[in-house]
Amino acid sequence: MKKLIALALTVLMTVACFSALADANYGPIYDDWSEMTDEQLYEQAKTESGELTVYATSSKMLKAEKTFKELYPDINLVIYDLDQDEVLSKCKIEAETGNITADVLQAKDVNGDVFFDFYEDGYCTAFYPKDICEHIDAGFLRYGYPLYASQSFWYYNTEAFPEGSPVNNWWQIIEKKEDGTQKFRLFTKEIGQETAYLSLFASFILNADQMAAAYEAAYGQPLEYTYDASSFEFEVPEKNAGVEYLWRFSQMKMTFIGDGDELVLAVHNSTAEDPALALASGGKIGNRDESGYNIGWCTAMAPYTGLENCEYMYVVEGGGNPAGARLFIRFITGGADGKSGGLKPFQKEGNWVVRDDVESKWNPATLEECGAIEGDLEGIYNLYLDAQDMWTYWLAKNPNM
């Protein structure tokens, strides 16, 4: 009887979960705010009291403060530079205590937790300015209003491999020599604790057919499945190439480094005789020019290089400056013509503006040309915790760590 009750509860919870996802407010959603111009929002914002407060996850947001104040001198703008967890936790605490300070949030959503667990719970909302959204592909607007997009790359040493990337397939990253040793030393943040990276690995499970095809393209034979899923209390798909990759990667010898600059430094210090690869955000390519590192991106990887990760701008529900918040969001994403100056601090290699009227000319290629695909945020959200459990369990069994 207890087992039947537990099963019934599980079914009900699953149905409730999928019902909630079905009822999600996917964008773009237009309202009266969406039709307002910068001038109209400014006039209304001048009647609002208190500071216009922005919780940002990038210090680059601070560099736009001066320009905004020059354009809109009657608004007292304050920007706080915080990390992602601080931005979300502070907003939630403020809402639950009724002491709301923030008006605008900047946050990245790579596994759906902001959209499904935070945005959908009413702590914040996406503002979609209609005239600007006409210049943004609808795919980028589904889960929020984007500031810019980016992706993670594997980095290689350009001096050690002057003819280009030594890998063009994810399976080659974990390749071993005939003597059983690894072909590459691997540097990364701890996958299971880094949301963007684990979301990428979860996407491989969702796109198992593509992972299997990539293996066969690289080695000329079908993939052999070696993972054992019997230890997990949840159902693990059988003969899934993404799960197989997660298992094999978890058993590699890896060096975990929490700082992205140190990750690419490890690649810079490697040699052709002892080659290294590092997984890091695209923006870390800046170390090539700023510090003289011999680093480059591994692009056009099979089956795909990475996921399009967006930084989103949100309006805090119940904030004291609703017009000012929307004015700032329009400004920081370029304004009506893309020339407000708000985007300037974010215009660097490794960041891609998603507006079609603002060219990301600082990048050597488009996101798509680099091999990024649009992530299935809903699918990743449903799979994320299971993928994390699998990684954590298998990593603990790694004899090399």
JSON list of N, CA and C in Angstrom, two decimals, residues 151-198:
[
{"chain": "A", "resi": 151, "resn": "GLN", "atom": "N", "xyz": [28.99, 31.97, -25.20]},
{"chain": "A", "resi": 151, "resn": "GLN", "atom": "CA", "xyz": [29.09, 30.53, -25.09]},
{"chain": "A", "resi": 151, "resn": "GLN", "atom": "C", "xyz": [30.44, 30.15, -24.50]},
{"chain": "A", "resi": 152, "resn": "SER", "atom": "N", "xyz": [30.54, 28.92, -24.06]},
{"chain": "A", "resi": 152, "resn": "SER", "atom": "CA", "xyz": [31.81, 28.39, -23.56]},
{"chain": "A", "resi": 152, "resn": "SER", "atom": "C", "xyz": [32.54, 27.70, -24.70]},
{"chain": "A", "resi": 153, "resn": "PHE", "atom": "N", "xyz": [33.86, 27.71, -24.62]},
{"chain": "A", "resi": 153, "resn": "PHE", "atom": "CA", "xyz": [34.69, 27.06, -25.63]},
{"chain": "A", "resi": 153, "resn": "PHE", "atom": "C", "xyz": [35.75, 26.21, -24.95]},
{"chain": "A", "resi": 154, "resn": "TRP", "atom": "N", "xyz": [36.23, 25.20, -25.67]},
{"chain": "A", "resi": 154, "resn": "TRP", "atom": "CA", "xyz": [37.49, 24.57, -25.33]},
{"chain": "A", "resi": 154, "resn": "TRP", "atom": "C", "xyz": [38.60, 25.43, -25.93]},
{"chain": "A", "resi": 155, "resn": "TYR", "atom": "N", "xyz": [39.63, 25.68, -25.14]},
{"chain": "A", "resi": 155, "resn": "TYR", "atom": "CA", "xyz": [40.78, 26.47, -25.59]},
{"chain": "A", "resi": 155, "resn": "TYR", "atom": "C", "xyz": [41.96, 25.55, -25.85]},
{"chain": "A", "resi": 156, "resn": "TYR", "atom": "N", "xyz": [42.74, 25.91, -26.88]},
{"chain": "A", "resi": 156, "resn": "TYR", "atom": "CA", "xyz": [43.97, 25.17, -27.18]},
{"chain": "A", "resi": 156, "resn": "TYR", "atom": "C", "xyz": [45.13, 26.15, -27.30]},
{"chain": "A", "resi": 157, "resn": "ASN", "atom": "N", "xyz": [46.35, 25.64, -27.29]},
{"chain": "A", "resi": 157, "resn": "ASN", "atom": "CA", "xyz": [47.55, 26.47, -27.39]},
{"chain": "A", "resi": 157, "resn": "ASN", "atom": "C", "xyz": [47.88, 26.69, -28.87]},
{"chain": "A", "resi": 158, "resn": "THR", "atom": "N", "xyz": [47.80, 27.94, -29.31]},
{"chain": "A", "resi": 158, "resn": "THR", "atom": "CA", "xyz": [47.99, 28.25, -30.72]},
{"chain": "A", "resi": 158, "resn": "THR", "atom": "C", "xyz": [49.46, 28.14, -31.15]},
{"chain": "A", "resi": 159, "resn": "GLU", "atom": "N", "xyz": [50.38, 28.24, -30.22]},
{"chain": "A", "resi": 159, "resn": "GLU", "atom": "CA", "xyz": [51.79, 28.07, -30.55]},
{"chain": "A", "resi": 159, "resn": "GLU", "atom": "C", "xyz": [52.11, 26.58, -30.73]},
{"chain": "A", "resi": 160, "resn": "ALA", "atom": "N", "xyz": [51.51, 25.76, -29.89]},
{"chain": "A", "resi": 160, "resn": "ALA", "atom": "CA", "xyz": [51.73, 24.32, -30.00]},
{"chain": "A", "resi": 160, "resn": "ALA", "atom": "C", "xyz": [51.05, 23.74, -31.23]},
{"chain": "A", "resi": 161, "resn": "PHE", "atom": "N", "xyz": [49.93, 24.36, -31.63]},
{"chain": "A", "resi": 161, "resn": "PHE", "atom": "CA", "xyz": [49.17, 23.88, -32.79]},
{"chain": "A", "resi": 161, "resn": "PHE", "atom": "C", "xyz": [48.92, 25.05, -33.75]},
{"chain": "A", "resi": 162, "resn": "PRO", "atom": "N", "xyz": [49.95, 25.48, -34.47]},
{"chain": "A", "resi": 162, "resn": "PRO", "atom": "CA", "xyz": [49.84, 26.67, -35.32]},
{"chain": "A", "resi": 162, "resn": "PRO", "atom": "C", "xyz": [48.88, 26.50, -36.50]},
{"chain": "A", "resi": 163, "resn": "GLU", "atom": "N", "xyz": [48.56, 25.28, -36.87]},
{"chain": "A", "resi": 163, "resn": "GLU", "atom": "CA", "xyz": [47.67, 25.05, -37.99]},
{"chain": "A", "resi": 163, "resn": "GLU", "atom": "C", "xyz": [46.20, 25.05, -37.59]},
{"chain": "A", "resi": 164, "resn": "GLY", "atom": "N", "xyz": [45.94, 25.21, -36.30]},
{"chain": "A", "resi": 164, "resn": "GLY", "atom": "CA", "xyz": [44.56, 25.28, -35.84]},
{"chain": "A", "resi": 164, "resn": "GLY", "atom": "C", "xyz": [44.25, 24.27, -34.76]},
{"chain": "A", "resi": 165, "resn": "SER", "atom": "N", "xyz": [43.01, 24.24, -34.36]},
{"chain": "A", "resi": 165, "resn": "SER", "atom": "CA", "xyz": [42.57, 23.40, -33.24]},
{"chain": "A", "resi": 165, "resn": "SER", "atom": "C", "xyz": [42.94, 21.93, -33.45]},
{"chain": "A", "resi": 166, "resn": "PRO", "atom": "N", "xyz": [43.48, 21.28, -32.41]},
{"chain": "A", "resi": 166, "resn": "PRO", "atom": "CA", "xyz": [43.82, 19.85, -32.51]},
{"chain": "A", "resi": 166, "resn": "PRO", "atom": "C", "xyz": [42.60, 18.94, -32.40]},
{"chain": "A", "resi": 167, "resn": "VAL", "atom": "N", "xyz": [41.43, 19.51, -32.10]},
{"chain": "A", "resi": 167, "resn": "VAL", "atom": "CA", "xyz": [40.21, 18.71, -31.99]},
{"chain": "A", "resi": 167, "resn": "VAL", "atom": "C", "xyz": [39.08, 19.41, -32.73]},
{"chain": "A", "resi": 168, "resn": "ASN", "atom": "N", "xyz": [38.21, 18.63, -33.31]},
{"chain": "A", "resi": 168, "resn": "ASN", "atom": "CA", "xyz": [36.99, 19.17, -33.94]},
{"chain": "A", "resi": 168, "resn": "ASN", "atom": "C", "xyz": [35.78, 18.32, -33.59]},
{"chain": "A", "resi": 169, "resn": "ASN", "atom": "N", "xyz": [35.91, 17.53, -32.52]},
{"chain": "A", "resi": 169, "resn": "ASN", "atom": "CA", "xyz": [34.86, 16.61, -32.11]},
{"chain": "A", "resi": 169, "resn": "ASN", "atom": "C", "xyz": [34.98, 16.40, -30.60]},
{"chain": "A", "resi": 170, "resn": "TRP", "atom": "N", "xyz": [33.84, 16.42, -29.90]},
{"chain": "A", "resi": 170, "resn": "TRP", "atom": "CA", "xyz": [33.87, 16.28, -28.44]},
{"chain": "A", "resi": 170, "resn": "TRP", "atom": "C", "xyz": [34.50, 14.96, -27.99]},
{"chain": "A", "resi": 171, "resn": "TRP", "atom": "N", "xyz": [34.35, 13.92, -28.78]},
{"chain": "A", "resi": 171, "resn": "TRP", "atom": "CA", "xyz": [34.90, 12.63, -28.40]},
{"chain": "A", "resi": 171, "resn": "TRP", "atom": "C", "xyz": [36.42, 12.65, -28.43]},
{"chain": "A", "resi": 172, "resn": "GLN", "atom": "N", "xyz": [37.01, 13.49, -29.27]},
{"chain": "A", "resi": 172, "resn": "GLN", "atom": "CA", "xyz": [38.47, 13.59, -29.35]},
{"chain": "A", "resi": 172, "resn": "GLN", "atom": "C", "xyz": [39.08, 14.19, -28.08]},
{"chain": "A", "resi": 173, "resn": "ILE", "atom": "N", "xyz": [38.28, 14.98, -27.37]},
{"chain": "A", "resi": 173, "resn": "ILE", "atom": "CA", "xyz": [38.76, 15.61, -26.14]},
{"chain": "A", "resi": 173, "resn": "ILE", "atom": "C", "xyz": [39.14, 14.55, -25.10]},
{"chain": "A", "resi": 174, "resn": "ILE", "atom": "N", "xyz": [38.39, 13.45, -25.07]},
{"chain": "A", "resi": 174, "resn": "ILE", "atom": "CA", "xyz": [38.64, 12.40, -24.07]},
{"chain": "A", "resi": 174, "resn": "ILE", "atom": "C", "xyz": [39.35, 11.20, -24.69]},
{"chain": "A", "resi": 175, "resn": "GLU", "atom": "N", "xyz": [39.96, 11.42, -25.84]},
{"chain": "A", "resi": 175, "resn": "GLU", "atom": "CA", "xyz": [40.67, 10.35, -26.53]},
{"chain": "A", "resi": 175, "resn": "GLU", "atom": "C", "xyz": [41.90, 9.90, -25.73]},
{"chain": "A", "resi": 176, "resn": "LYS", "atom": "N", "xyz": [42.22, 8.62, -25.86]},
{"chain": "A", "resi": 176, "resn": "LYS", "atom": "CA", "xyz": [43.39, 8.07, -25.19]},
{"chain": "A", "resi": 176, "resn": "LYS", "atom": "C", "xyz": [44.36, 7.48, -26.21]},
{"chain": "A", "resi": 177, "resn": "LYS", "atom": "N", "xyz": [45.63, 7.45, -25.85]},
{"chain": "A", "resi": 177, "resn": "LYS", "atom": "CA", "xyz": [46.65, 6.87, -26.71]},
{"chain": "A", "resi": 177, "resn": "LYS", "atom": "C", "xyz": [46.61, 5.34, -26.61]},
{"chain": "A", "resi": 178, "resn": "GLU", "atom": "N", "xyz": [47.43, 4.68, -27.41]},
{"chain": "A", "resi": 178, "resn": "GLU", "atom": "CA", "xyz": [47.45, 3.22, -27.40]},
{"chain": "A", "resi": 178, "resn": "GLU", "atom": "C", "xyz": [47.88, 2.66, -26.05]},
{"chain": "A", "resi": 179, "resn": "ASP", "atom": "N", "xyz": [48.69, 3.44, -25.31]},
{"chain": "A", "resi": 179, "resn": "ASP", "atom": "CA", "xyz": [49.14, 2.95, -24.00]},
{"chain": "A", "resi": 179, "resn": "ASP", "atom": "C", "xyz": [48.13, 3.24, -22.89]},
{"chain": "A", "resi": 180, "resn": "GLY", "atom": "N", "xyz": [46.98, 3.82, -23.25]},
{"chain": "A", "resi": 180, "resn": "GLY", "atom": "CA", "xyz": [45.93, 4.08, -22.27]},
{"chain": "A", "resi": 180, "resn": "GLY", "atom": "C", "xyz": [46.00, 5.42, -21.58]},
{"chain": "A", "resi": 181, "resn": "THR", "atom": "N", "xyz": [47.03, 6.20, -21.86]},
{"chain": "A", "resi": 181, "resn": "THR", "atom": "CA", "xyz": [47.13, 7.54, -21.26]},
{"chain": "A", "resi": 181, "resn": "THR", "atom": "C", "xyz": [46.34, 8.54, -22.09]},
{"chain": "A", "resi": 182, "resn": "GLN", "atom": "N", "xyz": [45.99, 9.63, -21.46]},
{"chain": "A", "resi": 182, "resn": "GLN", "atom": "CA", "xyz": [45.19, 10.65, -22.14]},
{"chain": "A", "resi": 182, "resn": "GLN", "atom": "C", "xyz": [46.00, 11.39, -23.19]},
{"chain": "A", "resi": 183, "resn": "LYS", "atom": "N", "xyz": [45.32, 11.76, -24.26]},
{"chain": "A", "resi": 183, "resn": "LYS", "atom": "CA", "xyz": [45.97, 12.54, -25.30]},
{"chain": "A", "resi": 183, "resn": "LYS", "atom": "C", "xyz": [46.16, 13.98, -24.86]},
{"chain": "A", "resi": 184, "resn": "PHE", "atom": "N", "xyz": [45.22, 14.49, -24.05]},
{"chain": "A", "resi": 184, "resn": "PHE", "atom": "CA", "xyz": [45.27, 15.87, -23.57]},
{"chain": "A", "resi": 184, "resn": "PHE", "atom": "C", "xyz": [45.12, 15.93, -22.06]},
{"chain": "A", "resi": 185, "resn": "ARG", "atom": "N", "xyz": [45.84, 16.86, -21.45]},
{"chain": "A", "resi": 185, "resn": "ARG", "atom": "CA", "xyz": [45.54, 17.23, -20.06]},
{"chain": "A", "resi": 185, "resn": "ARG", "atom": "C", "xyz": [44.31, 18.13, -20.10]},
{"chain": "A", "resi": 186, "resn": "LEU", "atom": "N", "xyz": [43.37, 17.90, -19.19]},
{"chain": "A", "resi": 186, "resn": "LEU", "atom": "CA", "xyz": [42.11, 18.63, -19.21]},
{"chain": "A", "resi": 186, "resn": "LEU", "atom": "C", "xyz": [41.97, 19.53, -18.00]},
{"chain": "A", "resi": 187, "resn": "PHE", "atom": "N", "xyz": [41.62, 20.79, -18.26]},
{"chain": "A", "resi": 187, "resn": "PHE", "atom": "CA", "xyz": [41.40, 21.78, -17.21]},
{"chain": "A", "resi": 187, "resn": "PHE", "atom": "C", "xyz": [39.99, 22.33, -17.36]},
{"chain": "A", "resi": 188, "resn": "THR", "atom": "N", "xyz": [39.28, 22.41, -16.25]},
{"chain": "A", "resi": 188, "resn": "THR", "atom": "CA", "xyz": [37.92, 22.92, -16.29]},
{"chain": "A", "resi": 188, "resn": "THR", "atom": "C", "xyz": [37.49, 23.31, -14.88]},
{"chain": "A", "resi": 189, "resn": "LYS", "atom": "N", "xyz": [36.40, 24.04, -14.77]},
{"chain": "A", "resi": 189, "resn": "LYS", "atom": "CA", "xyz": [35.76, 24.19, -13.48]},
{"chain": "A", "resi": 189, "resn": "LYS", "atom": "C", "xyz": [35.06, 22.86, -13.17]},
{"chain": "A", "resi": 190, "resn": "GLU", "atom": "N", "xyz": [34.76, 22.61, -11.90]},
{"chain": "A", "resi": 190, "resn": "GLU", "atom": "CA", "xyz": [34.10, 21.36, -11.53]},
{"chain": "A", "resi": 190, "resn": "GLU", "atom": "C", "xyz": [32.73, 21.32, -12.22]},
{"chain": "A", "resi": 191, "resn": "ILE", "atom": "N", "xyz": [32.58, 20.41, -13.16]},
{"chain": "A", "resi": 191, "resn": "ILE", "atom": "CA", "xyz": [31.40, 20.37, -14.03]},
{"chain": "A", "resi": 191, "resn": "ILE", "atom": "C", "xyz": [30.10, 20.37, -13.23]},
{"chain": "A", "resi": 192, "resn": "GLY", "atom": "N", "xyz": [30.04, 19.54, -12.20]},
{"chain": "A", "resi": 192, "resn": "GLY", "atom": "CA", "xyz": [28.81, 19.40, -11.44]},
{"chain": "A", "resi": 192, "resn": "GLY", "atom": "C", "xyz": [28.43, 20.61, -10.61]},
{"chain": "A", "resi": 193, "resn": "GLN", "atom": "N", "xyz": [29.38, 21.53, -10.42]},
{"chain": "A", "resi": 193, "resn": "GLN", "atom": "CA", "xyz": [29.12, 22.74, -9.64]},
{"chain": "A", "resi": 193, "resn": "GLN", "atom": "C", "xyz": [29.06, 23.99, -10.51]},
{"chain": "A", "resi": 194, "resn": "GLU", "atom": "N", "xyz": [29.23, 23.83, -11.80]},
{"chain": "A", "resi": 194, "resn": "GLU", "atom": "CA", "xyz": [29.21, 24.96, -12.72]},
{"chain": "A", "resi": 194, "resn": "GLU", "atom": "C", "xyz": [27.99, 24.80, -13.64]},
{"chain": "A", "resi": 195, "resn": "THR", "atom": "N", "xyz": [26.96, 25.62, -13.39]},
{"chain": "A", "resi": 195, "resn": "THR", "atom": "CA", "xyz": [25.67, 25.44, -14.05]},
{"chain": "A", "resi": 195, "resn": "THR", "atom": "C", "xyz": [25.78, 25.44, -15.57]},
{"chain": "A", "resi": 196, "resn": "ALA", "atom": "N", "xyz": [26.55, 26.37, -16.12]},
{"chain": "A", "resi": 196, "resn": "ALA", "atom": "CA", "xyz": [26.65, 26.46, -17.58]},
{"chain": "A", "resi": 196, "resn": "ALA", "atom": "C", "xyz": [27.25, 25.20, -18.19]},
{"chain": "A", "resi": 197, "resn": "TYR", "atom": "N", "xyz": [28.27, 24.63, -17.54]},
{"chain": "A", "resi": 197, "resn": "TYR", "atom": "CA", "xyz": [28.94, 23.46, -18.09]},
{"chain": "A", "resi": 197, "resn": "TYR", "atom": "C", "xyz": [28.08, 22.20, -17.94]},
{"chain": "A", "resi": 198, "resn": "LEU", "atom": "N", "xyz": [27.46, 22.05, -16.78]},
{"chain": "A", "resi": 198, "resn": "LEU", "atom": "CA", "xyz": [26.61, 20.87, -16.59]},
{"chain": "A", "resi": 198, "resn": "LEU", "atom": "C", "xyz": [25.39, 20.94, -17.52]}
]
